[in-house]
Tab-separated table of C-alpha atoms in Angstrom:
chain	number	residue	atom	x	y	z
A	1	MET	CA	-18.328	6.811	10.485
A	2	LYS	CA	-16.330	3.602	10.422
A	3	ILE	CA	-13.746	2.313	7.794
A	4	ARG	CA	-12.619	-1.044	7.469
A	5	VAL	CA	-8.877	-2.416	6.051
A	6	SER	CA	-7.331	-5.394	5.240
A	7	VAL	CA	-4.230	-5.665	3.482
A	8	LEU	CA	-4.996	-9.108	1.088
A	9	ALA	CA	-1.749	-8.870	-0.069
A	10	SER	CA	1.439	-6.683	0.107
A	11	GLY	CA	5.002	-8.082	-1.860
A	12	SER	CA	6.772	-8.398	-4.914
A	13	SER	CA	4.515	-11.560	-6.062
A	14	GLY	CA	1.369	-9.547	-5.395
A	15	ASN	CA	0.017	-6.242	-3.567
A	16	SER	CA	-3.776	-5.241	-3.068
A	17	ILE	CA	-5.479	-3.386	-0.166
A	18	TYR	CA	-9.119	-3.478	0.751
A	19	ILE	CA	-10.217	-0.449	2.302
A	20	SER	CA	-14.017	-0.112	2.890
A	21	SER	CA	-16.983	2.364	4.089
A	22	ASN	CA	-20.287	2.506	4.872
A	23	LYS	CA	-21.333	3.733	1.733
A	24	PHE	CA	-18.732	2.484	0.053
A	25	SER	CA	-16.047	-0.553	-1.147
A	26	LEU	CA	-12.538	-0.502	-2.882
A	27	LEU	CA	-8.912	-2.027	-3.949
A	28	ILE	CA	-6.235	-0.069	-3.868
A	29	ASP	CA	-3.915	-2.283	-6.964
A	30	ALA	CA	-4.607	-5.672	-7.475
A	31	GLY	CA	-1.773	-8.008	-8.321
A	32	LEU	CA	-3.061	-11.064	-8.436
A	33	SER	CA	-4.736	-13.337	-10.237
A	34	GLY	CA	-9.002	-11.886	-10.112
A	35	LYS	CA	-9.722	-15.332	-8.461
A	36	GLU	CA	-6.990	-15.198	-5.788
A	37	ILE	CA	-8.498	-11.640	-4.689
A	38	SER	CA	-11.611	-12.973	-4.489
A	39	HIS	CA	-10.174	-15.703	-2.149
A	40	ARG	CA	-8.003	-13.300	-0.105
A	41	LEU	CA	-11.509	-11.439	0.051
A	42	LYS	CA	-13.686	-14.176	1.673
A	43	LYS	CA	-10.482	-15.184	4.439
A	44	ILE	CA	-11.548	-11.901	6.225
A	45	GLY	CA	-15.268	-12.220	5.116
A	46	VAL	CA	-16.161	-10.249	1.473
A	47	CYS	CA	-17.666	-11.196	-1.001
A	48	ALA	CA	-15.507	-9.571	-4.603
A	49	GLU	CA	-18.998	-8.494	-5.932
A	50	GLU	CA	-19.270	-6.346	-3.138
A	51	LEU	CA	-16.446	-4.046	-4.712
A	52	ASP	CA	-17.247	-1.066	-5.791
A	53	ALA	CA	-13.740	0.031	-7.775
A	54	VAL	CA	-10.428	-0.316	-7.992
A	55	LEU	CA	-7.409	2.615	-7.336
A	56	VAL	CA	-4.310	2.334	-9.085
A	57	THR	CA	-0.727	3.144	-8.141
A	58	HIS	CA	1.062	2.240	-10.703
A	59	GLU	CA	1.653	0.188	-13.679
A	60	HIS	CA	3.680	-2.959	-12.372
A	61	SER	CA	2.166	-5.908	-12.995
A	62	ASP	CA	2.395	-6.903	-8.612
A	63	HIS	CA	0.199	-4.389	-8.287
A	64	ILE	CA	-2.217	-4.676	-11.515
A	65	LYS	CA	-2.445	-8.171	-12.654
A	66	GLY	CA	-5.620	-8.445	-11.512
A	67	VAL	CA	-7.052	-5.463	-12.174
A	68	GLY	CA	-8.780	-5.936	-15.315
A	69	VAL	CA	-10.806	-9.714	-15.013
A	70	LEU	CA	-12.515	-7.324	-11.776
A	71	SER	CA	-13.405	-4.675	-13.773
A	72	ARG	CA	-15.138	-6.646	-16.929
A	73	ARG	CA	-16.055	-9.659	-13.866
A	74	TYR	CA	-17.998	-7.221	-11.255
A	75	ASP	CA	-18.598	-3.557	-13.935
A	76	LEU	CA	-15.676	-2.218	-11.835
A	77	PRO	CA	-14.683	1.647	-12.471
A	78	ILE	CA	-10.405	1.791	-12.418
A	79	TYR	CA	-8.622	4.823	-11.125
A	80	ALA	CA	-5.658	5.945	-12.344
A	81	ASN	CA	-3.653	9.101	-12.904
A	82	GLU	CA	-3.251	9.886	-17.596
A	83	LEU	CA	0.770	8.793	-17.410
A	84	THR	CA	-0.784	5.026	-15.942
A	85	TRP	CA	-3.498	4.202	-18.073
A	86	GLN	CA	-1.089	4.936	-21.070
A	87	GLU	CA	1.001	2.495	-19.624
A	88	ALA	CA	-1.341	-0.066	-18.034
A	89	ALA	CA	-3.940	0.117	-21.126
A	90	SER	CA	-2.525	-2.680	-23.232
A	91	HIS	CA	-1.687	-5.055	-19.570
A	92	LEU	CA	-5.200	-4.376	-18.979
A	93	GLY	CA	-7.052	-6.095	-21.370
A	94	LYS	CA	-9.810	-3.994	-22.647
A	95	ILE	CA	-12.551	-1.906	-20.293
A	96	LYS	CA	-15.423	-0.008	-20.505
A	97	GLU	CA	-14.861	3.695	-22.077
A	98	LYS	CA	-17.163	4.382	-18.597
A	99	ASN	CA	-14.536	2.467	-16.273
A	100	CYS	CA	-11.604	4.077	-16.988
A	101	GLN	CA	-11.597	6.162	-14.840
A	102	VAL	CA	-8.677	9.248	-14.958
A	103	PHE	CA	-7.782	11.263	-12.050
A	104	LYS	CA	-5.982	14.675	-11.924
A	105	GLY	CA	-5.658	15.480	-7.970
A	106	ASP	CA	-7.878	14.727	-4.724
A	107	PHE	CA	-12.237	13.215	-5.337
A	108	SER	CA	-14.164	11.244	-3.030
A	109	LEU	CA	-16.593	7.655	-3.882
A	110	GLY	CA	-19.040	7.927	-2.067
A	111	ASP	CA	-18.705	8.190	1.714
A	112	LEU	CA	-14.463	7.976	1.408
A	113	ASP	CA	-12.642	11.276	-0.539
A	114	ILE	CA	-9.987	9.953	-1.919
A	115	SER	CA	-6.266	12.407	-1.620
A	116	PRO	CA	-3.065	10.823	-4.135
A	117	PHE	CA	-0.102	12.328	-4.170
A	118	SER	CA	3.420	11.429	-5.395
A	119	THR	CA	6.290	8.663	-4.504
A	120	SER	CA	9.430	7.381	-6.140
A	121	HIS	CA	9.878	4.866	-7.753
A	122	ASP	CA	10.942	3.330	-11.213
A	123	ALA	CA	7.471	3.565	-13.319
A	124	VAL	CA	5.584	6.544	-15.090
A	125	SER	CA	3.994	8.153	-12.147
A	126	PRO	CA	3.643	5.971	-9.435
A	127	VAL	CA	1.437	7.240	-6.177
A	128	GLY	CA	0.469	6.109	-3.091
A	129	TYR	CA	-2.868	7.262	-1.171
A	130	ILE	CA	-5.049	9.069	1.754
A	131	ILE	CA	-7.755	7.786	2.053
A	132	SER	CA	-10.210	9.775	4.783
A	133	CYS	CA	-14.128	8.957	6.311
A	134	GLY	CA	-14.771	11.970	8.209
A	135	LYS	CA	-12.020	12.461	10.812
A	136	THR	CA	-9.866	8.933	9.854
A	137	ASN	CA	-7.556	8.460	7.971
A	138	ILE	CA	-5.697	5.848	5.807
A	139	GLY	CA	-2.042	6.340	4.704
A	140	VAL	CA	-0.704	4.028	1.822
A	141	ALA	CA	2.604	4.589	0.831
A	142	THR	CA	4.256	1.549	-0.860
A	143	ASP	CA	6.435	1.301	-3.861
A	144	THR	CA	9.401	3.882	-3.128
A	145	GLY	CA	13.486	4.128	-3.134
A	146	TYR	CA	12.161	7.975	-0.331
A	147	ILE	CA	9.723	9.745	1.375
A	148	SER	CA	9.889	14.027	0.584
A	149	SER	CA	9.232	16.476	2.535
A	150	GLU	CA	5.502	16.294	0.823
A	151	MET	CA	4.674	13.195	1.381
A	152	GLU	CA	5.708	13.682	5.024
A	153	GLU	CA	3.507	16.062	5.537
A	154	ARG	CA	1.184	14.200	3.767
A	155	LEU	CA	1.921	11.184	6.415
A	156	ARG	CA	1.728	12.409	9.505
A	157	GLY	CA	-0.444	11.781	12.352
A	158	LEU	CA	-2.675	9.074	10.660
A	159	ASP	CA	-4.675	6.842	11.726
A	160	LEU	CA	-3.539	3.656	9.607
A	161	LEU	CA	-0.749	3.485	7.690
A	162	VAL	CA	0.569	0.769	5.857
A	163	ILE	CA	4.143	1.450	4.683
A	164	GLU	CA	6.478	0.221	2.855
A	165	ALA	CA	9.704	-1.807	4.840
A	166	ASN	CA	11.214	-3.349	1.575
A	167	HIS	CA	14.571	-5.101	2.761
A	168	ASP	CA	17.461	-5.417	5.186
A	169	LEU	CA	20.205	-3.289	4.082
A	170	ASP	CA	23.132	-5.792	5.231
A	171	MET	CA	20.712	-8.790	3.919
A	172	LEU	CA	20.169	-6.743	-0.095
A	173	MET	CA	24.303	-6.222	-0.030
A	174	ASN	CA	25.262	-9.426	0.623
A	175	GLY	CA	22.813	-11.167	-0.531
A	176	GLY	CA	22.872	-12.832	-4.008
A	177	TYR	CA	21.157	-10.015	-6.416
A	178	PRO	CA	23.198	-8.737	-9.279
A	179	TRP	CA	24.171	-5.159	-8.530
A	180	HIS	CA	21.940	-3.880	-11.057
A	181	LEU	CA	18.331	-4.480	-8.799
A	182	LYS	CA	21.303	-4.292	-5.738
A	183	LYS	CA	21.024	-0.545	-6.822
A	184	ARG	CA	17.966	0.032	-7.988
A	185	ILE	CA	15.976	-1.319	-4.632
A	186	ASN	CA	18.347	0.697	-2.882
A	187	GLY	CA	17.944	4.052	-4.997
A	188	ASP	CA	15.754	6.941	-5.014
A	189	LYS	CA	13.177	5.279	-7.329
A	190	GLY	CA	13.047	1.518	-6.013
A	191	HIS	CA	12.184	0.580	-2.269
A	192	LEU	CA	12.331	1.684	1.212
A	193	SER	CA	14.363	-0.286	3.009
A	194	ASN	CA	13.980	-1.369	6.853
A	195	ASP	CA	16.513	1.506	8.205
A	196	ALA	CA	13.977	3.723	6.113
A	197	ALA	CA	10.811	3.392	7.208
A	198	ALA	CA	12.647	3.071	10.892
A	199	ALA	CA	13.992	6.682	10.772
A	200	LEU	CA	10.826	8.283	9.352
A	201	LEU	CA	7.835	6.920	11.853
A	202	PRO	CA	9.458	8.295	14.703
A	203	ARG	CA	8.812	12.046	12.691
A	204	LEU	CA	4.726	10.939	11.544
A	205	ILE	CA	2.925	9.859	15.718
A	206	ASN	CA	0.844	12.023	16.630
A	207	SER	CA	-1.264	11.348	19.621
A	208	ASN	CA	-3.752	9.790	18.325
A	209	PHE	CA	-2.921	5.473	18.682
A	210	PRO	CA	-2.522	5.376	15.148
A	211	ARG	CA	-2.046	1.731	13.570
A	212	ILE	CA	0.978	0.715	11.370
A	213	LEU	CA	1.144	-1.848	8.880
A	214	LEU	CA	5.093	-2.612	7.650
A	215	ALA	CA	4.689	-3.931	4.026
A	216	HIS	CA	6.075	-5.125	1.253
A	217	LEU	CA	8.972	-6.794	2.963
A	218	SER	CA	11.028	-8.665	0.594
A	219	LYS	CA	11.281	-12.504	0.150
A	220	ASP	CA	14.823	-12.671	-0.399
A	221	ASN	CA	16.748	-9.143	1.374
A	222	ASN	CA	13.998	-8.731	4.181
A	223	ARG	CA	12.721	-10.847	7.921
A	224	PRO	CA	9.267	-9.841	9.552
A	225	GLU	CA	11.023	-9.830	12.665
A	226	LEU	CA	14.460	-7.536	11.770
A	227	ALA	CA	11.740	-5.106	9.808
A	228	TYR	CA	9.947	-6.006	13.207
A	229	ILE	CA	12.861	-5.046	15.487
A	230	THR	CA	14.846	-2.823	14.101
A	231	VAL	CA	11.044	0.001	13.793
A	232	LYS	CA	10.521	-0.792	18.097
A	233	ASN	CA	13.885	-0.074	18.104
A	234	SER	CA	14.042	3.166	17.259
A	235	LEU	CA	10.228	4.053	17.208
A	236	GLU	CA	10.969	3.080	21.575
A	237	ASN	CA	14.663	5.427	21.316
A	238	ASN	CA	12.640	8.517	20.287
A	239	GLY	CA	10.233	7.594	23.528
A	240	ILE	CA	7.099	5.635	21.418
A	241	TYR	CA	6.392	2.311	22.624
A	242	ILE	CA	4.430	-0.797	20.863
A	243	ASP	CA	1.285	-1.133	22.349
A	244	ARG	CA	0.942	1.992	24.862
A	245	ASP	CA	1.523	4.512	22.067
A	246	LEU	CA	0.912	2.682	18.651
A	247	LYS	CA	-0.069	-0.433	17.337
A	248	LEU	CA	2.690	-2.250	14.821
A	249	ASP	CA	1.770	-5.258	12.721
A	250	MET	CA	3.438	-6.725	9.830
A	251	CYS	CA	1.705	-7.580	6.063
A	252	CYS	CA	1.919	-10.968	4.094
A	253	ARG	CA	2.241	-11.442	0.687
A	254	ASP	CA	0.833	-15.038	1.329
A	255	LYS	CA	-2.237	-14.217	3.459
A	256	PRO	CA	-4.794	-11.301	4.565
A	257	THR	CA	-4.020	-9.491	7.812
A	258	GLY	CA	-7.236	-9.408	10.305
A	259	LEU	CA	-10.055	-7.031	9.224
A	260	TYR	CA	-8.861	-3.271	10.941
A	261	GLU	CA	-11.650	-1.235	11.738
A	262	LEU	CA	-11.755	2.437	12.706
A	263	GLY	CA	-13.677	5.680	13.380
């Protein structure tokens, strides 16, 4: 069974991930305009009309900006937990009742198995997702201030992981953000730093030659080369080498990644 993945956008200006199997296509979040989502899908050879659903991680605008538009335009069901629905509903516009889908645990869509898990962010009930198709498992863990032991267990041994590397701590602390915002970003309900992602990843890698995508990099408090080298050094210090043991790529705010095919 094949599963295809592209991160269409990642960052504070908008987030969206495309995932499809032979039977089902979905987005995790749609934090860009409906028009821009459609444009980025075309860049990877996908028509928005092919989508079957949108999953929502949390209610912040950089994750839901285009959700309502896409649902109305393509008659798409939207999946979120109950508290997120309560917070997001007023920002989505009118949604058909049949397309307001509330999940309370694991569920399936076509041949995709969806397993939400709690993250730690300043939203009402934020989640990440494990998406499985046959024996292939993909994880999405962004917008979280730390990784709990439960989250770490869920993220271990995946075939592809989209993981946050939001900020370089020195850049954040020495930059121009007000102190309250620095505390929020670096707090338990903020965002993972490069160092936090780098410390976590060696504990997650099994012998399955995974692909790691570093996501949600800050425009002001990070640089792709900093995130990359911080993670690379941590992996190599633990005997794990890029290209030999895994693939390491970066996600962008202004263009989609390639369309990765797994399985």
